[in-house]
Amino acid sequence: MKSCEVNFDGLVGPTHNYGGLSYGNVASQSNSQQTSNPREAALQGLAKMKALMDMGFTQGVLAPQERPDIAGLRKLGFSGTDAEVIAKVAKQDMPLLVASCSASSMWVANAATVSPSADTADGRVHFTAANLNCKYHRSIEHPTTSRVLQAMFADQQHFAHHAALPAVAQFGDEGAANHTRFCRDYGDAGVEFFVFGRSAFDTRYPAPQKYPARQTLEASQAVARLHGLSAEGVVYGQQNPAVIDQGVFHNDVIAVGNGEVLFYHEDAFLNTEALVAELHDKLSRRGGRLQAICVPRAEVAVEDAVRSYLFNSQLLARGDGSMLLIVPEECRANERVWNYLQRLIADESPIAEVKVFDLKQSMQNGGGPACLRLRVALKDTELAAVNPGVIMTAPLYDSLTQWVDRHYRDRMGENDLTDPQLLLECRTALDELTQILKLGAVYPFQLG
Ligand code: SUG
């Protein structure tokens, strides 16, 4: 039976703005309060989806969320009509309104962790929504994320959904951004690599000094248990705390992997040699051969990796067995990174080609090509069971770009977030979107 990897990209929501909400994420901090362009952001994301589809990859779409999050604000004690809630929070606690307006659900690499059916005990594809409990603006995503994922992958014969882990820092879970799957073929049993930033309970693991380590070992272990993964198919590795303190807030800012290839920075992990050996060993027992490409710090410093998002790239397997790397424009703008990439593709490396995309609107909040996609490896029968409304086609691309043009503003500053009209615009747009993507009712305003 044939299998493939499908990239489901997050559609940027109509309230995309630069709130400076993510301490430890250098781009989010340094672009705080800049004026954003939600329309351009959504179109940049759609252009990437269309380009991948045109190259022959199966591409999906993941819907954005209802913002401002009025239901969340009511839970925090704001009352009255929706417009009154917005006016009160704008007056009393502007940072909370900004957080309640974030379009951060676009970074769907943080939506969930996904294990393909070849790896799980019950032979179904498993999803665990990420609790994202390190930041308020992200912690409010998972209830809607769960409903959207269930509307996309509804067939219980093939798909199993788990609620987010307990909403405490000890089980901090950031989803697929800290999870990489290696395999020979997408349909074969693979090795799932979970990278954590700290341990909640075991003090032997070091932790960063400055910035938060969002993912805990205990959260990763819980996800592996929920998904029914076997010990032979799992590797846990610790992220180097020193790089977290340099702005590497997720593993996908310093490493990316797919198939038999791991592309990583020399400083990405602790105990790298033993870790790579374990990956190699476990993958070889699954019939694969790990090809580890280590980028030396002498060629690309961590600072350049963080600034350019070299590793937040999409590593895509092409039909001929070679790999394609999708990188953001910022990689071309960085001479050292760009020179490294030229050498990489000229060498005998499994990465044969690099393609560059302009994702500046998302990048300015610390979200590159890899943040914008959730990968789901599917067998043919499973792909056939996915809601067809969310699979990208030329007509769907046209209707989504027209939908963006009809509903999105082309500038968004802090003041715009206080406008009660924005909520109505957002709800009108999302109501229409659920029809375009055939999702049914998934948003709080639709559920009553
Ligand atoms: O969680 N930025 C996101 C970026 C997530 C990137 N995802 C991956 N690496 N997979 C975050 O830090 C910034 C929002 C703001 O400041 O307005 C933000 O949430």
Coordinates of C-alpha atoms and ligand atoms in Angstrom, one line a residue:
M1 CA 0.0 0.0 0.0
K2 CA 1.3 3.5 -0.9
S3 CA 2.0 6.1 1.8
C4 CA 2.9 9.8 1.6
E5 CA 3.6 12.7 3.9
V6 CA 1.0 15.5 3.7
N7 CA 1.8 19.0 4.9
F8 CA -1.1 20.8 6.4
D9 CA -0.3 24.5 6.5
G10 CA -1.9 26.9 9.0
L11 CA -3.9 29.6 7.2
V12 CA -3.0 32.9 8.8
G13 CA -6.0 34.4 10.6
P14 CA -7.4 38.0 10.0
T15 CA -6.0 39.4 13.3
H16 CA -2.3 38.7 12.6
N17 CA -0.3 41.3 14.5
Y18 CA 3.0 41.9 16.2
G19 CA 2.3 41.7 19.9
G20 CA 5.8 40.9 21.3
L21 CA 4.2 38.1 23.2
S22 CA 6.8 35.4 23.1
Y23 CA 9.7 35.9 25.6
G24 CA 12.6 33.8 24.4
N25 CA 11.6 34.2 20.7
V26 CA 13.9 36.8 19.3
A27 CA 11.9 37.9 16.3
S28 CA 8.6 38.2 18.3
Q29 CA 10.4 40.4 20.8
S30 CA 12.2 42.6 18.3
N31 CA 9.2 43.3 16.1
S32 CA 6.8 44.1 18.9
Q33 CA 4.4 46.9 18.1
Q34 CA 5.3 47.0 14.4
T35 CA 2.3 47.3 12.1
S36 CA 1.5 44.0 10.4
N37 CA -0.3 43.2 7.2
P38 CA -2.7 40.2 7.7
R39 CA -3.8 40.0 4.1
E40 CA -0.2 39.8 2.9
A41 CA 0.6 37.2 5.6
A42 CA -2.3 35.0 4.5
L43 CA -1.4 35.3 0.8
Q44 CA 2.3 34.5 1.5
G45 CA 1.3 31.3 3.3
L46 CA -1.2 30.4 0.5
A47 CA 1.5 31.0 -2.2
K48 CA 3.7 28.4 -0.4
M49 CA 0.9 25.9 -0.2
K50 CA 0.1 26.4 -3.9
A51 CA 3.8 26.1 -4.9
L52 CA 4.2 22.8 -3.1
M53 CA 1.0 21.5 -4.6
D54 CA 2.2 22.5 -8.1
M55 CA 5.5 20.6 -7.4
G56 CA 3.4 17.4 -6.9
F57 CA 3.2 17.3 -3.0
T58 CA -0.1 16.6 -1.4
Q59 CA -0.9 19.8 0.5
G60 CA -3.6 20.5 3.1
V61 CA -5.0 23.5 4.9
L62 CA -5.6 24.0 8.7
A63 CA -8.1 26.7 9.6
P64 CA -7.3 29.7 11.9
Q65 CA -9.1 30.5 15.1
E66 CA -11.7 32.9 16.4
R67 CA -10.0 36.1 17.7
P68 CA -10.4 38.1 19.8
D69 CA -11.1 35.2 22.1
I70 CA -14.2 36.6 23.8
A71 CA -15.0 33.3 25.5
G72 CA -11.6 33.3 27.1
L73 CA -12.0 37.0 28.3
R74 CA -15.4 36.1 29.8
K75 CA -13.7 33.3 31.8
L76 CA -11.3 36.0 33.1
G77 CA -14.2 38.1 34.5
F78 CA -15.0 40.5 31.6
S79 CA -18.8 40.8 31.0
G80 CA -21.4 42.6 29.0
T81 CA -22.0 42.5 25.3
D82 CA -19.0 41.4 23.1
A83 CA -18.3 45.0 22.3
E84 CA -18.4 45.9 26.0
V85 CA -16.0 43.1 26.8
I86 CA -13.5 44.4 24.2
A87 CA -13.9 48.0 25.4
K88 CA -13.3 47.0 29.1
V89 CA -10.3 44.8 28.4
A90 CA -8.8 47.5 26.2
K91 CA -9.1 50.0 29.0
Q92 CA -8.1 47.8 31.9
D93 CA -5.5 45.4 30.4
M94 CA -4.3 46.1 26.9
P95 CA -1.6 43.3 26.9
L96 CA -4.4 40.8 27.6
L97 CA -6.4 42.1 24.7
V98 CA -3.3 41.8 22.5
A99 CA -2.8 38.2 23.6
S100 CA -6.5 37.4 23.1
C101 CA -6.1 38.6 19.5
S102 CA -3.0 36.7 18.5
A103 CA -3.2 34.8 15.2
S104 CA -0.5 32.4 16.6
S105 CA -2.5 29.3 15.6
M106 CA -1.0 29.8 12.1
W107 CA 2.1 28.0 13.5
V108 CA 0.5 24.6 13.3
A109 CA 3.8 22.7 13.9
N110 CA 2.7 23.5 17.5
A111 CA -0.9 22.4 17.0
A112 CA -0.4 18.7 17.9
T113 CA 2.0 15.8 17.8
V114 CA 1.1 13.2 15.2
S115 CA 2.1 9.5 15.0
P116 CA 1.5 7.6 11.8
S117 CA -0.4 4.3 12.0
A118 CA 2.7 2.2 11.2
D119 CA 4.1 3.3 14.6
T120 CA 1.1 3.0 16.9
A121 CA -0.2 -0.1 18.9
D122 CA -3.7 0.1 17.5
G123 CA -2.7 0.8 13.9
R124 CA -4.5 4.2 13.8
V125 CA -3.0 7.7 13.2
H126 CA -2.8 9.4 16.6
F127 CA -3.1 13.1 17.3
T128 CA -2.4 14.8 20.7
A129 CA -3.3 18.5 20.7
A130 CA -0.5 20.6 22.3
N131 CA -1.3 22.4 25.5
L132 CA 1.1 25.2 24.7
N133 CA 0.9 26.3 28.2
C134 CA 4.1 28.4 28.4
K135 CA 2.3 31.5 27.0
Y136 CA -1.3 32.5 27.5
H137 CA -1.9 33.5 23.9
R138 CA -0.9 30.0 22.8
S139 CA -2.5 28.1 25.7
I140 CA -6.0 29.2 24.4
E141 CA -5.5 27.4 21.0
H142 CA -5.9 23.7 21.9
P143 CA -9.8 23.4 22.4
T144 CA -10.4 24.8 18.9
T145 CA -7.4 23.0 17.5
S146 CA -8.9 19.7 18.7
R147 CA -12.3 20.5 17.1
V148 CA -10.7 21.4 13.8
L149 CA -8.5 18.3 13.7
Q150 CA -11.5 16.1 14.5
A151 CA -13.4 17.8 11.6
M152 CA -10.5 17.1 9.3
F153 CA -9.7 13.5 10.5
A154 CA -13.1 12.4 11.6
D155 CA -13.0 8.7 10.7
Q156 CA -12.5 6.8 14.0
Q157 CA -11.5 3.7 12.2
H158 CA -8.3 5.4 11.0
F159 CA -7.8 8.4 13.4
A160 CA -7.5 8.7 17.2
H161 CA -7.5 12.1 18.9
H162 CA -6.2 12.8 22.4
A163 CA -7.0 16.0 24.4
A164 CA -4.1 18.2 25.4
L165 CA -2.0 17.2 28.4
P166 CA -2.7 18.7 31.8
A167 CA -2.3 22.5 31.6
V168 CA 0.6 22.9 33.9
A169 CA 4.2 23.8 33.1
Q170 CA 5.4 20.4 34.2
F171 CA 3.6 18.9 31.2
G172 CA 4.4 21.8 28.9
D173 CA 3.9 20.4 25.3
E174 CA 4.6 22.3 22.1
G175 CA 3.6 19.6 19.7
A176 CA 5.4 18.6 16.5
A177 CA 7.9 21.4 16.7
N178 CA 9.8 19.1 19.1
H179 CA 9.1 15.9 17.3
T180 CA 10.7 14.3 14.2
R181 CA 10.0 11.0 12.6
F182 CA 12.5 9.0 10.8
C183 CA 11.6 6.0 8.5
R184 CA 12.7 4.2 5.4
D185 CA 9.3 4.6 3.8
Y186 CA 6.4 6.6 5.2
G187 CA 4.4 3.3 5.5
D188 CA 7.1 1.5 7.4
A189 CA 7.4 1.5 11.2
G190 CA 9.6 4.5 12.0
V191 CA 11.6 6.0 14.9
E192 CA 10.0 9.0 16.6
F193 CA 12.5 11.5 18.0
F194 CA 11.2 13.6 20.9
V195 CA 13.3 16.6 21.9
F196 CA 12.7 18.2 25.3
G197 CA 14.1 21.3 26.9
R198 CA 14.0 20.3 30.5
S199 CA 12.7 17.7 32.9
A200 CA 9.9 18.7 35.3
F201 CA 10.7 16.2 38.0
D202 CA 14.3 15.0 37.5
T203 CA 16.8 17.5 38.7
R204 CA 19.7 15.7 36.9
Y205 CA 18.8 17.3 33.6
P206 CA 20.2 20.9 33.2
A207 CA 17.8 23.7 32.3
P208 CA 18.4 27.0 30.5
Q209 CA 19.2 30.1 32.7
K210 CA 17.5 32.9 30.8
Y211 CA 14.7 31.8 28.5
P212 CA 12.0 29.2 29.2
A213 CA 12.3 25.6 28.1
R214 CA 8.8 25.0 26.8
Q215 CA 8.8 21.2 26.3
T216 CA 9.3 18.8 29.2
L217 CA 10.6 15.2 29.0
E218 CA 7.5 14.2 31.0
A219 CA 5.2 15.7 28.4
S220 CA 7.0 13.9 25.5
Q221 CA 6.8 10.6 27.4
A222 CA 3.1 11.1 28.0
V223 CA 2.5 11.7 24.3
A224 CA 4.5 8.5 23.4
R225 CA 2.4 6.5 25.8
L226 CA -0.9 7.9 24.6
H227 CA 0.0 7.1 21.0
G228 CA 1.0 3.5 21.9
L229 CA 4.6 3.8 20.6
S230 CA 7.0 1.0 21.4
A231 CA 10.3 1.6 23.1
E232 CA 12.2 0.4 20.0
G233 CA 10.5 3.1 18.0
V234 CA 11.2 6.1 20.3
V235 CA 14.3 8.2 21.1
Y236 CA 14.3 11.1 23.6
G237 CA 17.0 13.8 23.4
Q238 CA 17.6 16.9 25.3
Q239 CA 18.0 20.2 23.6
N240 CA 21.1 22.1 24.5
P241 CA 20.0 24.6 27.2
A242 CA 22.7 27.1 26.0
V243 CA 20.9 27.4 22.6
I244 CA 17.5 27.9 24.2
D245 CA 19.2 30.9 25.9
Q246 CA 20.2 32.1 22.5
G247 CA 16.6 32.1 21.2
V248 CA 16.1 28.5 20.1
F249 CA 12.6 28.2 21.7
H250 CA 11.7 25.0 19.8
N251 CA 13.8 22.2 18.4
D252 CA 12.6 23.1 14.9
V253 CA 14.7 26.3 15.1
I254 CA 17.9 24.2 15.2
A255 CA 17.2 20.9 13.5
V256 CA 14.9 19.3 11.0
G257 CA 14.5 15.7 9.8
N258 CA 12.5 13.6 7.4
G259 CA 12.8 10.1 6.0
E260 CA 16.4 8.9 6.7
V261 CA 17.8 12.5 7.0
L262 CA 18.6 14.5 10.1
F263 CA 19.8 18.0 9.4
Y264 CA 21.0 19.7 12.6
H265 CA 23.3 22.2 14.1
E266 CA 26.4 21.1 16.0
D267 CA 25.1 22.8 19.2
A268 CA 21.5 21.6 18.9
F269 CA 21.5 18.8 21.5
L270 CA 23.2 17.5 24.6
N271 CA 25.2 14.2 24.3
T272 CA 24.9 14.5 20.6
E273 CA 27.2 11.5 19.7
A274 CA 25.2 9.0 21.8
L275 CA 21.9 10.5 20.6
V276 CA 22.8 10.2 16.9
A277 CA 24.1 6.7 17.5
E278 CA 20.8 5.7 19.2
L279 CA 18.8 7.1 16.3
H280 CA 21.1 5.3 13.8
D281 CA 20.8 2.0 15.7
K282 CA 17.0 2.1 16.1
L283 CA 16.4 3.2 12.5
S284 CA 18.6 0.5 11.2
R285 CA 16.5 -2.1 13.1
R286 CA 13.6 -0.7 11.2
G287 CA 15.4 -1.2 7.9
G288 CA 16.6 2.4 7.4
R289 CA 20.0 4.1 7.3
L290 CA 20.2 7.4 9.1
Q291 CA 22.0 10.1 7.2
A292 CA 23.0 12.8 9.7
I293 CA 24.1 16.2 8.3
C294 CA 25.7 18.2 11.0
V295 CA 26.2 21.9 10.4
P296 CA 29.4 23.0 12.2
R297 CA 29.3 26.2 14.3
A298 CA 32.4 27.3 12.5
E299 CA 30.3 27.5 9.3
V300 CA 27.0 28.7 10.7
A301 CA 26.9 30.3 14.2
V302 CA 23.8 29.7 16.3
E303 CA 23.0 33.4 16.0
D304 CA 22.9 33.1 12.2
A305 CA 20.7 30.0 12.5
V306 CA 18.3 31.9 14.7
R307 CA 18.3 35.0 12.5
S308 CA 18.0 33.2 9.2
Y309 CA 15.8 30.2 10.3
L310 CA 18.0 27.9 8.3
F311 CA 16.7 24.9 10.2
N312 CA 13.1 26.0 10.3
S313 CA 13.0 24.7 6.7
Q314 CA 10.9 22.0 5.2
L315 CA 12.8 18.9 4.2
L316 CA 10.7 17.3 1.5
A317 CA 11.3 13.8 0.0
R318 CA 10.9 13.8 -3.8
G319 CA 9.8 10.9 -6.0
D320 CA 13.4 10.3 -7.1
G321 CA 14.6 9.8 -3.5
S322 CA 16.4 13.2 -3.3
M323 CA 15.5 15.9 -0.8
L324 CA 14.3 19.4 -1.4
L325 CA 14.8 22.1 1.3
I326 CA 12.2 25.0 1.5
V327 CA 13.9 27.9 3.2
P328 CA 12.7 31.5 4.0
E329 CA 14.1 34.5 2.2
E330 CA 16.1 35.4 5.3
C331 CA 18.5 32.5 4.5
R332 CA 19.4 34.1 1.2
A333 CA 19.9 37.5 2.9
N334 CA 22.5 35.9 5.3
E335 CA 25.7 35.5 3.4
R336 CA 27.2 32.8 5.6
V337 CA 24.0 30.8 5.6
W338 CA 23.5 31.2 1.8
N339 CA 27.1 30.2 1.1
Y340 CA 26.7 27.1 3.3
L341 CA 23.6 26.1 1.4
Q342 CA 25.4 26.5 -1.9
R343 CA 28.1 24.1 -0.7
L344 CA 25.6 21.7 0.7
I345 CA 23.7 21.2 -2.6
A346 CA 27.0 21.0 -4.5
D347 CA 28.3 18.2 -2.2
E348 CA 27.2 14.6 -2.2
S349 CA 24.4 15.4 0.2
P350 CA 20.9 13.9 0.1
I351 CA 19.7 17.5 -0.1
A352 CA 19.7 18.3 -3.8
E353 CA 17.9 21.5 -4.1
V354 CA 17.0 24.6 -2.1
K355 CA 13.9 26.7 -2.8
V356 CA 13.3 30.1 -1.2
F357 CA 9.9 31.6 -0.1
D358 CA 8.9 35.0 1.1
L359 CA 7.2 34.5 4.5
K360 CA 8.3 37.8 6.0
Q361 CA 5.0 38.5 7.8
S362 CA 5.2 35.2 9.7
M363 CA 8.9 35.3 10.1
Q364 CA 8.7 38.6 11.9
N365 CA 6.9 36.7 14.7
G366 CA 9.4 33.9 14.7
G367 CA 7.5 31.5 12.4
G368 CA 9.3 30.0 9.3
P369 CA 8.3 27.5 6.7
A370 CA 8.4 24.5 9.2
C371 CA 6.4 26.3 11.8
L372 CA 3.6 26.9 9.3
R373 CA 3.1 23.2 8.6
L374 CA 1.9 20.0 10.4
R375 CA 3.1 16.8 8.8
V376 CA 0.9 13.8 8.7
A377 CA 2.2 10.6 7.1
L378 CA -0.8 8.7 5.6
K379 CA -1.5 5.5 3.8
D380 CA -3.7 5.7 0.7
T381 CA -6.7 4.4 2.6
E382 CA -6.2 7.0 5.4
L383 CA -5.7 9.8 2.9
A384 CA -9.0 8.8 1.3
A385 CA -10.6 9.1 4.8
V386 CA -9.4 12.7 5.3
N387 CA -12.1 15.4 4.9
P388 CA -11.5 16.3 1.2
G389 CA -12.5 19.9 1.9
V390 CA -9.1 20.6 3.5
I391 CA -6.9 19.2 0.7
M392 CA -5.4 21.9 -1.5
T393 CA -6.5 22.0 -5.2
A394 CA -6.3 24.8 -7.8
P395 CA -10.0 25.8 -7.3
L396 CA -9.6 25.7 -3.4
Y397 CA -6.5 28.0 -3.8
D398 CA -8.5 30.4 -5.9
S399 CA -11.4 30.5 -3.4
L400 CA -9.1 31.0 -0.4
T401 CA -7.2 33.8 -2.0
Q402 CA -10.5 35.5 -3.0
W403 CA -11.8 34.9 0.6
V404 CA -8.7 36.6 2.0
D405 CA -9.1 39.5 -0.4
R406 CA -12.7 40.0 0.7
H407 CA -12.2 39.8 4.4
Y408 CA -8.7 40.7 5.5
R409 CA -7.3 44.1 6.4
D410 CA -3.9 45.2 5.0
R411 CA -2.7 46.8 8.2
M412 CA -3.0 46.0 11.9
G413 CA -1.6 47.9 14.8
E414 CA -2.5 47.8 18.4
N415 CA -5.3 50.3 18.1
D416 CA -7.0 48.2 15.5
L417 CA -7.4 45.4 18.0
T418 CA -9.7 47.6 20.1
D419 CA -12.2 48.0 17.2
P420 CA -15.3 45.9 17.9
Q421 CA -15.9 45.7 14.2
L422 CA -12.8 43.5 13.9
L423 CA -14.5 40.7 15.9
L424 CA -17.5 40.8 13.5
E425 CA -15.2 40.8 10.5
C426 CA -13.4 37.8 11.9
R427 CA -16.5 35.8 12.6
T428 CA -18.1 36.6 9.2
A429 CA -14.8 35.4 7.5
L430 CA -14.5 32.2 9.6
D431 CA -18.2 31.3 9.1
E432 CA -17.6 31.4 5.4
L433 CA -14.3 29.5 5.7
T434 CA -16.0 26.6 7.5
Q435 CA -18.2 26.3 4.5
I436 CA -15.3 26.5 2.0
L437 CA -13.3 23.9 3.9
K438 CA -16.4 21.8 4.8
L439 CA -15.6 21.7 8.5
G440 CA -19.0 22.2 10.1
A441 CA -19.3 24.2 13.3
V442 CA -15.9 24.4 15.1
Y443 CA -15.7 27.9 16.5
P444 CA -17.1 29.1 19.9
F445 CA -19.4 31.6 18.1
Q446 CA -20.8 28.8 16.0
L447 CA -21.3 26.5 18.9
G448 CA -23.3 29.1 21.0
Ligands
SUG1 O1 5.2 30.3 19.9 N1 5.3 33.3 18.0 C1 5.3 31.8 18.0 C2 6.1 31.3 16.9 C3 6.0 29.8 16.8 C4 7.0 29.2 15.9 N2 6.7 27.8 15.8 C5 7.7 26.8 15.7 N3 9.0 27.1 15.9 N4 7.3 25.6 15.4 C6 5.7 31.3 19.4 O2 6.7 31.9 20.0 C7 4.6 35.5 18.6 C8 3.3 36.3 18.7 C9 3.5 37.7 18.9 O3 4.5 38.2 19.5 O4 2.6 38.5 18.5 C10 4.5 34.0 18.7 O5 3.6 33.5 19.3

